[in-house]
Short mmCIF file of C-alpha atoms in Angstrom, two decimals:
data_model
loop_
_atom_site.label_atom_id
_atom_site.label_comp_id
_atom_site.label_asym_id
_atom_site.label_seq_id
_atom_site.Cartn_x
_atom_site.Cartn_y
_atom_site.Cartn_z
CA MET A 1 28.96 12.57 3.54
CA ALA A 2 31.36 13.69 1.59
CA SER A 3 31.95 12.04 -1.86
CA GLY A 4 34.37 9.28 -2.10
CA ILE A 5 36.14 10.70 -4.38
CA TYR A 6 37.66 12.44 -1.54
CA ARG A 7 39.15 9.62 -0.30
CA LEU A 8 40.28 8.02 -3.34
CA LEU A 9 42.69 10.82 -3.91
CA SER A 10 44.48 10.32 -1.01
CA PHE A 11 45.75 7.27 -2.67
CA VAL A 12 46.20 9.08 -6.04
CA SER A 13 46.91 12.21 -5.11
CA ALA A 14 46.93 14.70 -8.00
CA ASN A 15 50.03 16.65 -8.25
CA ARG A 16 48.57 19.73 -10.09
CA GLU A 17 51.36 21.94 -10.13
CA ARG A 18 53.41 19.43 -11.96
CA TYR A 19 50.87 18.96 -14.63
CA GLN A 20 50.01 22.89 -14.80
CA ASN A 21 53.78 23.40 -15.20
CA ARG A 22 53.70 20.49 -17.89
CA ALA A 23 50.92 22.27 -19.22
CA MET A 24 52.49 26.30 -19.77
CA GLY A 25 55.76 24.21 -21.26
CA ALA A 26 57.57 24.60 -18.65
CA LYS A 27 60.48 21.75 -17.57
CA THR A 28 60.11 19.38 -14.95
CA SER A 29 63.16 17.76 -12.56
CA SER A 30 62.86 14.41 -14.21
CA ASN A 31 60.63 12.10 -16.06
CA HIS A 32 58.61 9.44 -15.67
CA PRO A 33 61.04 6.50 -13.49
CA GLN A 34 60.96 3.78 -14.92
CA ASP A 35 61.26 1.25 -11.97
CA THR A 36 58.09 2.27 -10.51
CA TYR A 37 56.08 0.44 -9.64
CA GLU A 38 52.97 1.19 -12.59
CA PRO A 39 49.67 -1.13 -12.71
CA SER A 40 48.52 -0.87 -16.06
CA ILE A 41 44.79 -0.76 -17.18
CA LEU A 42 42.61 -1.07 -20.23
CA LEU A 43 40.06 1.84 -20.26
CA ILE A 44 37.46 -0.01 -22.52
CA VAL A 45 35.09 3.22 -23.68
CA ALA A 46 31.68 1.38 -24.56
CA GLY A 47 29.45 4.40 -24.61
CA GLY A 48 26.36 5.40 -22.44
CA THR A 49 25.97 8.66 -20.81
CA ILE A 50 29.34 8.62 -18.61
CA CYS A 51 30.36 10.30 -22.33
CA MET A 52 27.50 12.13 -23.68
CA GLN A 53 27.11 15.60 -25.28
CA ASP A 54 23.92 17.78 -25.73
CA SER A 55 23.31 18.24 -29.24
CA GLU A 56 19.92 19.07 -31.12
CA ASP A 57 18.21 15.66 -31.07
CA GLY A 58 19.52 15.13 -26.85
CA LEU A 59 22.32 13.44 -25.42
CA VAL A 60 24.59 11.76 -27.80
CA THR A 61 27.46 9.76 -27.46
CA SER A 62 30.57 12.37 -28.48
CA THR A 63 34.11 11.03 -29.45
CA LEU A 64 35.85 14.41 -27.86
CA PHE A 65 35.44 11.91 -24.16
CA LEU A 66 39.31 10.98 -24.14
CA ASP A 67 40.25 14.81 -25.02
CA GLU A 68 37.90 16.82 -22.96
CA CYS A 69 36.53 14.43 -20.22
CA LEU A 70 39.94 12.56 -19.20
CA SER A 71 43.40 14.39 -20.21
CA ALA A 72 42.03 17.50 -19.64
CA LYS A 73 41.67 17.18 -15.87
CA PRO A 74 44.32 15.89 -13.94
CA VAL A 75 43.32 13.38 -11.93
CA PHE A 76 43.25 10.93 -15.18
CA ASN A 77 46.41 12.71 -16.54
CA ASP A 78 49.60 14.07 -14.84
CA GLY A 79 50.93 15.06 -17.40
CA THR A 80 53.72 12.84 -18.37
CA PRO A 81 54.96 11.30 -21.66
CA CYS A 82 52.76 8.51 -22.12
CA PRO A 83 53.48 5.96 -24.87
CA THR A 84 50.83 4.39 -26.79
CA TYR A 85 50.07 0.57 -26.93
CA ARG A 86 49.28 -1.82 -29.37
CA VAL A 87 45.44 -3.92 -28.65
CA ILE A 88 42.96 -5.52 -30.02
CA ASP A 89 40.08 -3.71 -30.41
CA GLU A 90 36.36 -5.02 -30.83
CA HIS A 91 36.20 -5.80 -34.23
CA GLY A 92 39.02 -8.02 -33.20
CA VAL A 93 41.65 -4.81 -35.03
CA GLU A 94 45.26 -4.52 -33.91
CA ARG A 95 45.78 -0.83 -33.51
CA GLU A 96 47.53 1.95 -31.51
CA ALA A 97 45.68 2.77 -28.65
CA PRO A 98 46.76 6.03 -26.40
CA SER A 99 47.46 6.09 -22.79
CA LEU A 100 47.17 8.53 -19.83
CA ARG A 101 49.70 7.78 -16.16
CA LEU A 102 47.55 8.58 -13.63
CA PRO A 103 49.00 10.89 -11.05
CA ARG A 104 51.32 9.06 -8.19
CA ASP A 105 49.30 8.01 -5.02
CA ARG A 106 50.99 7.87 -1.76
CA ASN A 107 53.17 4.58 -2.00
CA GLY A 108 54.96 6.31 -5.05
CA ALA A 109 52.73 4.64 -8.01
CA ASN A 110 51.14 5.84 -11.07
CA VAL A 111 48.19 3.86 -12.96
CA ARG A 112 48.88 3.83 -16.95
CA CYS A 113 45.53 3.50 -17.99
CA THR A 114 45.28 2.86 -22.19
CA VAL A 115 42.60 4.36 -23.34
CA LEU A 116 40.10 2.45 -26.35
CA GLU A 117 36.87 4.12 -27.59
CA PHE A 118 34.61 1.34 -28.86
CA ASN A 119 33.80 2.77 -33.04
CA PRO A 120 30.73 3.17 -32.91
CA LEU A 121 30.16 4.47 -29.20
CA LEU A 122 26.56 2.60 -28.00
CA ASP A 123 23.74 3.97 -26.55
CA SER A 124 22.94 1.42 -24.11
CA SER A 125 19.44 0.94 -24.76
CA THR A 126 20.99 -0.57 -27.71
CA ALA A 127 22.85 -3.47 -26.07
CA HIS A 128 22.77 -6.61 -26.02
CA SER A 129 24.39 -10.25 -27.52
CA PRO A 130 26.73 -8.64 -29.98
CA THR A 131 27.96 -6.35 -27.31
CA TRP A 132 28.33 -8.54 -25.02
CA ASN A 133 30.58 -10.93 -27.39
CA GLN A 134 31.95 -7.76 -28.26
CA LEU A 135 33.02 -6.66 -25.06
CA ALA A 136 34.06 -11.01 -23.57
CA ARG A 137 36.53 -10.35 -27.06
CA THR A 138 37.82 -7.74 -25.89
CA VAL A 139 39.34 -8.40 -22.85
CA ARG A 140 39.95 -11.47 -23.32
CA SER A 141 42.07 -10.43 -26.64
CA ASN A 142 44.48 -8.21 -24.42
CA GLU A 143 43.95 -10.08 -21.33
CA ALA A 144 47.14 -11.53 -20.58
CA ASN A 145 48.77 -7.75 -21.22
CA PHE A 146 47.46 -5.39 -18.93
CA ASP A 147 46.63 -6.10 -15.08
CA ALA A 148 42.98 -5.41 -14.74
CA PHE A 149 39.99 -3.59 -16.86
CA VAL A 150 37.61 -0.67 -17.01
CA ILE A 151 34.61 -0.74 -18.84
CA CYS A 152 32.68 2.58 -19.41
CA HIS A 153 29.27 1.26 -20.29
CA GLY A 154 25.72 2.52 -20.03
CA THR A 155 23.55 2.44 -16.92
CA ASP A 156 20.27 1.09 -18.96
CA THR A 157 21.73 -2.17 -19.29
CA LEU A 158 24.62 -2.48 -16.98
CA ALA A 159 23.49 -5.43 -15.46
CA TYR A 160 22.35 -7.74 -18.26
CA THR A 161 26.03 -6.61 -19.76
CA SER A 162 28.20 -7.16 -16.37
CA ALA A 163 25.78 -10.50 -15.36
CA ALA A 164 26.97 -11.83 -18.75
CA LEU A 165 30.79 -11.34 -18.84
CA SER A 166 30.19 -13.21 -15.90
CA TYR A 167 29.10 -16.00 -17.31
CA MET A 168 31.66 -15.35 -20.48
CA LEU A 169 34.62 -14.35 -19.03
CA MET A 170 34.61 -16.63 -15.34
CA PRO A 171 35.70 -18.72 -14.15
CA ASN A 172 38.72 -18.71 -15.98
CA LEU A 173 39.49 -15.15 -15.57
CA ASP A 174 42.72 -14.09 -13.81
CA LYS A 175 41.88 -10.34 -13.76
CA THR A 176 39.44 -7.45 -12.17
CA VAL A 177 36.82 -6.55 -14.42
CA VAL A 178 35.42 -3.42 -13.18
CA LEU A 179 32.51 -1.84 -15.22
CA THR A 180 30.80 1.61 -14.13
CA GLY A 181 29.00 4.54 -16.00
CA ALA A 182 27.02 7.48 -15.07
CA GLN A 183 23.72 9.07 -14.03
CA ARG A 184 25.40 12.33 -15.54
CA SER A 185 27.60 12.60 -18.07
CA MET A 186 30.98 14.04 -17.56
CA PHE A 187 30.81 16.89 -19.50
CA PHE A 188 28.88 18.19 -17.00
CA ALA A 189 29.78 20.00 -13.65
CA ASP A 190 27.81 18.13 -11.31
CA SER A 191 28.35 14.68 -13.00
CA ASP A 192 28.88 11.58 -10.80
CA GLY A 193 30.84 10.07 -13.61
CA SER A 194 34.00 11.22 -12.49
CA ASP A 195 34.08 10.09 -8.69
CA ASN A 196 32.38 6.68 -10.48
CA LEU A 197 35.61 6.12 -13.07
CA LEU A 198 38.17 7.20 -10.41
CA GLY A 199 36.99 4.65 -8.29
CA SER A 200 36.49 1.87 -10.50
CA ILE A 201 40.54 2.53 -11.62
CA VAL A 202 41.70 2.84 -7.90
CA LEU A 203 40.04 -0.80 -6.96
CA ALA A 204 40.94 -2.19 -10.48
CA SER A 205 44.53 -1.59 -10.22
CA HIS A 206 45.45 -2.19 -6.81
CA LEU A 207 43.04 -5.25 -5.97
CA ARG A 208 43.17 -7.97 -7.59
CA ILE A 209 39.83 -9.83 -6.95
CA PRO A 210 39.64 -12.35 -10.07
CA GLU A 211 35.98 -11.28 -10.64
CA VAL A 212 33.47 -9.14 -12.99
CA CYS A 213 32.42 -6.19 -10.96
CA VAL A 214 30.47 -2.91 -11.10
CA TYR A 215 31.73 0.10 -9.10
CA PHE A 216 28.62 2.79 -8.53
CA GLY A 217 27.65 5.37 -5.87
CA HIS A 218 30.83 4.48 -3.95
CA LYS A 219 30.30 0.37 -3.65
CA LEU A 220 31.81 -2.25 -5.74
CA LEU A 221 28.90 -5.17 -6.62
CA ARG A 222 28.84 -8.60 -7.79
CA GLY A 223 28.11 -8.12 -11.83
CA THR A 224 25.78 -11.79 -11.45
CA ARG A 225 23.97 -9.47 -8.58
CA ILE A 226 23.45 -5.28 -10.03
CA THR A 227 19.81 -4.34 -10.95
CA LYS A 228 18.99 -1.21 -11.06
CA ILE A 229 16.92 1.15 -9.20
CA SER A 230 16.42 4.51 -10.14
CA ALA A 231 16.55 6.19 -13.09
CA SER A 232 18.53 9.97 -11.83
CA SER A 233 19.76 8.88 -8.38
CA TYR A 234 23.42 8.45 -8.07
CA SER A 235 22.86 6.17 -5.92
CA GLY A 236 21.26 4.46 -8.84
CA PHE A 237 22.69 0.37 -8.53
CA GLU A 238 21.14 -1.98 -5.38
CA SER A 239 22.96 -5.93 -5.17
CA PRO A 240 19.44 -7.03 -3.75
CA ASN A 241 20.39 -10.34 -1.82
CA ALA A 242 23.91 -9.82 -1.96
CA GLY A 243 26.25 -7.45 0.38
CA PRO A 244 28.54 -5.32 -1.48
CA LEU A 245 32.68 -6.14 -2.42
CA ALA A 246 33.77 -3.12 -1.60
CA THR A 247 32.94 0.39 -0.26
CA VAL A 248 34.51 3.53 0.10
CA SER A 249 33.71 6.21 2.23
CA GLU A 250 34.98 9.72 3.62
CA THR A 251 36.37 7.13 6.31
CA GLY A 252 38.20 4.86 4.05
CA ILE A 253 37.95 1.71 1.47
CA VAL A 254 37.07 -1.76 3.02
CA VAL A 255 37.31 -4.78 1.14
CA HIS A 256 34.12 -7.37 2.67
CA TRP A 257 36.15 -10.66 2.93
CA ASP A 258 33.11 -12.64 3.74
CA ASN A 259 31.49 -11.47 0.59
CA LEU A 260 33.89 -11.99 -2.09
CA GLN A 261 34.40 -15.97 -3.98
CA HIS A 262 36.94 -17.90 -2.41
CA PRO A 263 38.17 -21.31 -4.07
CA GLU A 264 38.02 -24.43 -2.46
CA PRO A 265 40.43 -25.06 0.20
CA ASN A 266 42.53 -27.80 -1.32
CA HIS A 267 42.53 -25.19 -4.25
CA ALA A 268 43.95 -22.64 -2.17
CA THR A 269 47.02 -24.37 -1.23
CA ASN A 270 47.34 -26.88 -4.36
CA THR A 271 47.36 -25.12 -7.35
CA SER A 272 47.78 -28.08 -9.18
CA SER A 273 44.89 -29.27 -8.39
CA GLN A 274 42.75 -26.41 -9.61
CA PRO A 275 40.45 -27.26 -12.06
CA LYS A 276 41.24 -26.48 -16.22
CA HIS A 277 38.67 -24.59 -18.16
CA SER A 278 38.56 -23.55 -21.56
CA LYS A 279 39.51 -19.48 -22.36
CA ALA A 280 36.76 -19.92 -25.24
CA LEU A 281 34.04 -17.67 -25.53
CA ALA A 282 30.36 -19.01 -26.17
CA GLU A 283 28.94 -16.94 -28.48
CA MET A 284 25.57 -15.34 -27.05
CA ASN A 285 22.12 -14.83 -28.69
CA SER A 286 20.01 -12.55 -26.72
CA ALA A 287 17.25 -12.71 -28.85
CA SER A 288 16.32 -17.32 -27.92
CA VAL A 289 15.12 -15.96 -24.29
CA VAL A 290 11.93 -13.80 -23.35
CA VAL A 291 11.05 -12.12 -20.10
CA ILE A 292 7.45 -12.70 -18.68
CA LYS A 293 6.48 -10.79 -15.96
CA ILE A 294 3.19 -12.16 -14.38
CA TYR A 295 -0.09 -9.53 -14.30
CA PRO A 296 -3.30 -9.92 -12.69
CA GLY A 297 -5.40 -10.59 -15.95
CA LEU A 298 -2.24 -12.64 -18.08
CA THR A 299 -4.23 -15.22 -20.03
CA PRO A 300 -3.10 -18.84 -20.70
CA SER A 301 -3.38 -18.12 -24.63
CA LEU A 302 -1.34 -15.37 -24.57
CA LEU A 303 1.25 -17.38 -22.63
CA THR A 304 1.00 -19.34 -25.40
CA THR A 305 1.07 -17.38 -28.46
CA ILE A 306 4.41 -15.96 -26.50
CA LEU A 307 5.91 -19.05 -25.39
CA THR A 308 5.26 -21.02 -29.13
CA THR A 309 7.43 -18.60 -31.24
CA PRO A 310 9.83 -20.33 -33.00
CA SER A 311 13.34 -18.65 -31.85
CA ILE A 312 11.96 -18.45 -28.55
CA ARG A 313 14.41 -21.43 -26.95
CA GLY A 314 14.53 -20.55 -22.84
CA ALA A 315 11.78 -17.77 -20.83
CA VAL A 316 12.05 -15.96 -17.02
CA LEU A 317 8.81 -15.80 -15.66
CA GLU A 318 8.56 -13.53 -12.54
CA THR A 319 6.01 -14.07 -10.53
CA LEU A 320 3.89 -12.81 -7.82
CA GLY A 321 5.76 -13.28 -4.26
CA ALA A 322 7.69 -15.73 -3.02
CA GLY A 323 7.13 -17.48 -6.90
CA ASN A 324 3.58 -18.09 -7.49
CA ILE A 325 1.14 -17.78 -10.60
CA PRO A 326 -2.56 -18.41 -11.18
CA LEU A 327 -2.67 -22.12 -11.63
CA ASP A 328 -4.17 -21.48 -14.80
CA LEU A 329 -0.87 -20.44 -16.78
CA ILE A 330 0.68 -23.23 -15.62
CA PRO A 331 -0.49 -25.98 -18.63
CA ALA A 332 0.58 -23.69 -20.80
CA LEU A 333 4.52 -23.53 -19.55
CA GLN A 334 4.32 -27.25 -19.00
CA SER A 335 3.59 -27.53 -22.75
CA ALA A 336 6.52 -24.95 -23.28
CA VAL A 337 8.51 -27.43 -21.15
CA ASN A 338 7.31 -30.64 -22.83
CA ARG A 339 8.89 -28.72 -26.03
CA GLY A 340 12.21 -27.94 -24.64
CA VAL A 341 12.06 -24.63 -23.79
CA ILE A 342 14.06 -23.91 -19.95
CA ILE A 343 12.01 -21.73 -18.29
CA VAL A 344 13.21 -20.24 -14.49
CA ASN A 345 11.14 -19.43 -12.13
CA VAL A 346 12.40 -15.15 -10.39
CA THR A 347 10.27 -12.91 -8.28
CA GLN A 348 8.96 -9.68 -9.32
CA CYS A 349 10.49 -8.40 -6.01
CA LEU A 350 13.57 -6.59 -5.27
CA HIS A 351 14.19 -8.33 -2.09
CA GLY A 352 14.06 -12.02 -1.49
CA SER A 353 13.68 -15.34 -3.70
CA VAL A 354 11.17 -17.93 -4.86
CA SER A 355 10.84 -21.25 -2.82
CA SER A 356 8.70 -24.16 -3.69
CA ALA A 357 6.90 -23.30 -0.53
CA TYR A 358 2.78 -22.26 -1.95
CA GLU A 359 0.76 -24.89 -4.09
CA PRO A 360 1.45 -22.69 -7.12
CA ALA A 361 5.47 -22.72 -6.86
CA ARG A 362 4.86 -26.39 -6.40
CA LYS A 363 3.05 -26.62 -9.13
CA LEU A 364 5.68 -24.69 -11.18
CA VAL A 365 8.27 -27.37 -10.22
CA GLU A 366 6.50 -30.47 -11.34
CA ALA A 367 5.87 -29.24 -14.55
CA GLY A 368 9.73 -28.91 -14.86
CA ILE A 369 10.10 -25.06 -14.88
CA GLN A 370 13.32 -24.30 -12.45
CA LEU A 371 13.94 -22.29 -9.15
CA GLY A 372 15.80 -19.13 -9.99
CA TYR A 373 15.77 -18.18 -5.49
CA ASP A 374 16.88 -14.87 -5.22
CA MET A 375 18.62 -14.51 -8.54
CA THR A 376 18.15 -10.71 -11.03
CA THR A 377 15.48 -11.06 -13.57
CA GLU A 378 19.11 -9.92 -15.56
CA ALA A 379 21.35 -12.20 -13.98
CA ALA A 380 18.30 -14.91 -14.81
CA PHE A 381 18.03 -13.80 -18.35
CA THR A 382 21.85 -13.78 -18.87
CA LYS A 383 22.37 -17.00 -17.65
CA LEU A 384 19.42 -18.88 -19.91
CA VAL A 385 21.19 -16.72 -23.13
CA TYR A 386 24.71 -18.40 -21.94
CA ILE A 387 23.20 -22.21 -20.74
CA LEU A 388 21.58 -22.52 -24.40
CA ALA A 389 25.01 -20.82 -25.89
CA ALA A 390 26.59 -24.15 -23.97
CA GLN A 391 24.28 -26.18 -24.90
CA ASP A 392 24.92 -26.00 -29.00
CA LYS A 393 28.62 -26.12 -27.90
CA SER A 394 28.79 -29.06 -25.68
CA SER A 395 28.28 -33.09 -26.02
CA SER A 396 26.15 -33.26 -22.38
CA PRO A 397 22.94 -34.21 -22.09
CA ALA A 398 19.99 -31.90 -22.68
CA GLU A 399 18.99 -32.39 -19.26
CA ASP A 400 22.03 -31.90 -17.42
CA LEU A 401 22.13 -28.57 -19.05
CA ARG A 402 18.70 -27.34 -17.89
CA GLY A 403 19.86 -28.31 -14.16
CA MET A 404 22.69 -25.53 -14.09
CA VAL A 405 19.71 -22.91 -14.32
CA SER A 406 19.13 -23.17 -10.12
CA LYS A 407 23.24 -23.96 -9.38
CA ASN A 408 25.34 -21.11 -8.70
CA LEU A 409 28.01 -20.49 -11.48
CA ARG A 410 29.23 -17.15 -10.58
CA GLY A 411 27.37 -15.93 -6.93
CA GLU A 412 24.57 -15.56 -8.66
CA LEU A 413 22.01 -17.25 -6.30
CA THR A 414 22.29 -17.71 -2.91
CA PRO A 415 21.79 -22.03 -2.94
CA PRO A 416 19.44 -23.05 -0.10
CA ASP A 417 20.61 -25.26 3.29
CA LEU A 418 19.63 -28.00 2.49
CA ALA A 419 18.92 -28.41 6.22
CA ILE A 420 15.71 -26.35 6.27
CA GLU A 421 14.74 -27.12 2.42
CA GLY A 422 12.10 -29.04 2.80
CA ASN A 423 10.50 -27.47 5.77
CA GLY A 424 7.43 -26.92 2.92
CA GLY A 425 7.39 -22.79 4.47
CA PRO A 426 7.75 -19.72 6.19
CA LEU A 427 10.12 -20.69 8.87
CA SER A 428 9.25 -19.41 12.43
CA ILE A 429 11.63 -17.97 14.39
CA ALA A 430 12.47 -21.68 16.19
CA GLN A 431 13.37 -22.91 12.86
CA LEU A 432 15.90 -20.61 11.32
CA PRO A 433 19.39 -21.62 11.77
CA ILE A 434 22.38 -19.74 13.27
CA ARG A 435 24.91 -18.04 11.68
CA TYR A 436 28.24 -16.71 13.16
CA GLU A 437 30.17 -14.06 11.36
CA ARG A 438 33.24 -12.24 12.21
CA THR A 439 33.48 -7.92 10.59
CA MET A 440 36.78 -7.78 12.67
CA ASN A 441 39.18 -4.60 10.64
CA GLY A 442 42.44 -4.61 9.67
CA GLY A 443 44.04 -8.08 10.03
CA SER A 444 45.32 -10.46 7.52
CA GLY A 445 43.72 -14.01 6.58
CA PRO A 446 40.56 -15.84 5.30
CA GLY A 447 38.83 -15.58 9.04
CA MET A 448 38.59 -11.57 9.25
CA GLY A 449 35.13 -9.95 8.14
CA HIS A 450 36.60 -6.88 6.90
CA LEU A 451 39.73 -6.03 5.20
CA SER A 452 41.47 -2.52 5.71
CA LEU A 453 43.61 -2.46 2.61
CA ASP A 454 46.35 -0.40 2.09
CA PHE A 455 46.19 0.58 -2.36
CA GLY A 456 50.80 0.85 -2.37
CA VAL A 457 50.80 -3.19 -3.17
CA ARG A 458 48.45 -5.15 -5.06
CA GLN A 459 46.65 -7.19 -3.33
CA HIS A 460 45.66 -10.99 -4.30
CA LEU A 461 42.73 -11.94 -2.46
#
């Protein structure tokens, strides 16, 4: 299949002739029209492989990313003068940031991309809660001044950061936030970075999906649903238990309506009835949560040692299959729960969900361990960090916040069907529920399955 970048270029048509004339000092017929529709993007370059260069010590983040990978490429810069814009950076300081204007698309729109580079740029293996806090504050501080946000981030911890930002910024997020990265640096000719970055900018600037997403390998995925499945493949991420929000191919760009999060029916018609949420951000601390993978031979004493560490307030338990564990480990877990540690049970498997069908999993529920259903480890981990941060700022009883673990907050899990939850085991074909889905192409409205969009007008989904 041809690279999706060629399809995107039909929307962002690179006017190379005009760019080359400007680069050579030639005069052009007119300046950029001031009345042209010009969606504004804040491109936050946090770091990662996408902006790394070779060095004696291996690949390291480079401060030449803007000059050599963005400004110098016609697909990201049409060559017309573009003023700097004032932004609030990751340190809370107001400063001028350079801007680029993408080539005009087929409907006459240019995307203005203001570039904010972190200082210092990060290797994503070091990214944890301080990075999440910085990114969330940067988006919130600039939210009123840009139409959407794109974040360049390393792939190693991209799934953690996207999930963390989902919990922190939603449900009071009004703009599209897209994270992306690369398996190969944009300083190299065979990089997937240009494809991923262009796709992120095009989708973020022309769609209004008010949540945190990840664009990678021609798919727009929910930020709380992704996991990294390959250290080298250009399709390095998967959303195991949820479909993509949008896909790009040589035949077009399709938004999957059924996979989007939609407001309640009464909210759609009466905005005054929508609940009001504070714009304040909870300060996250990832050092308070641990991930424990159940493996053959794990001893109760080792488990107790981990869970009695004074700083540990939450734990993600990666269990076997549908939520199983050796029974001799359960007393250590129950003791931790009695001390106030919040523990959530998720499966080690890439696909599927934990349940209380088997005896060990049921005894975990009886011991106070929360079911994580089909959450990824990354979503469960950051959810616990978020809940603990909310607990520190809330006057709600601890039990109320503990109950949030098994609830769907940001599209991170598939709630169990209450009608079949009590069957207590794998279902036979005679017991399976029947569901109908519409997958018509084209049209508009809440009943469609797939929505093909014309990108000339910003869509509000």
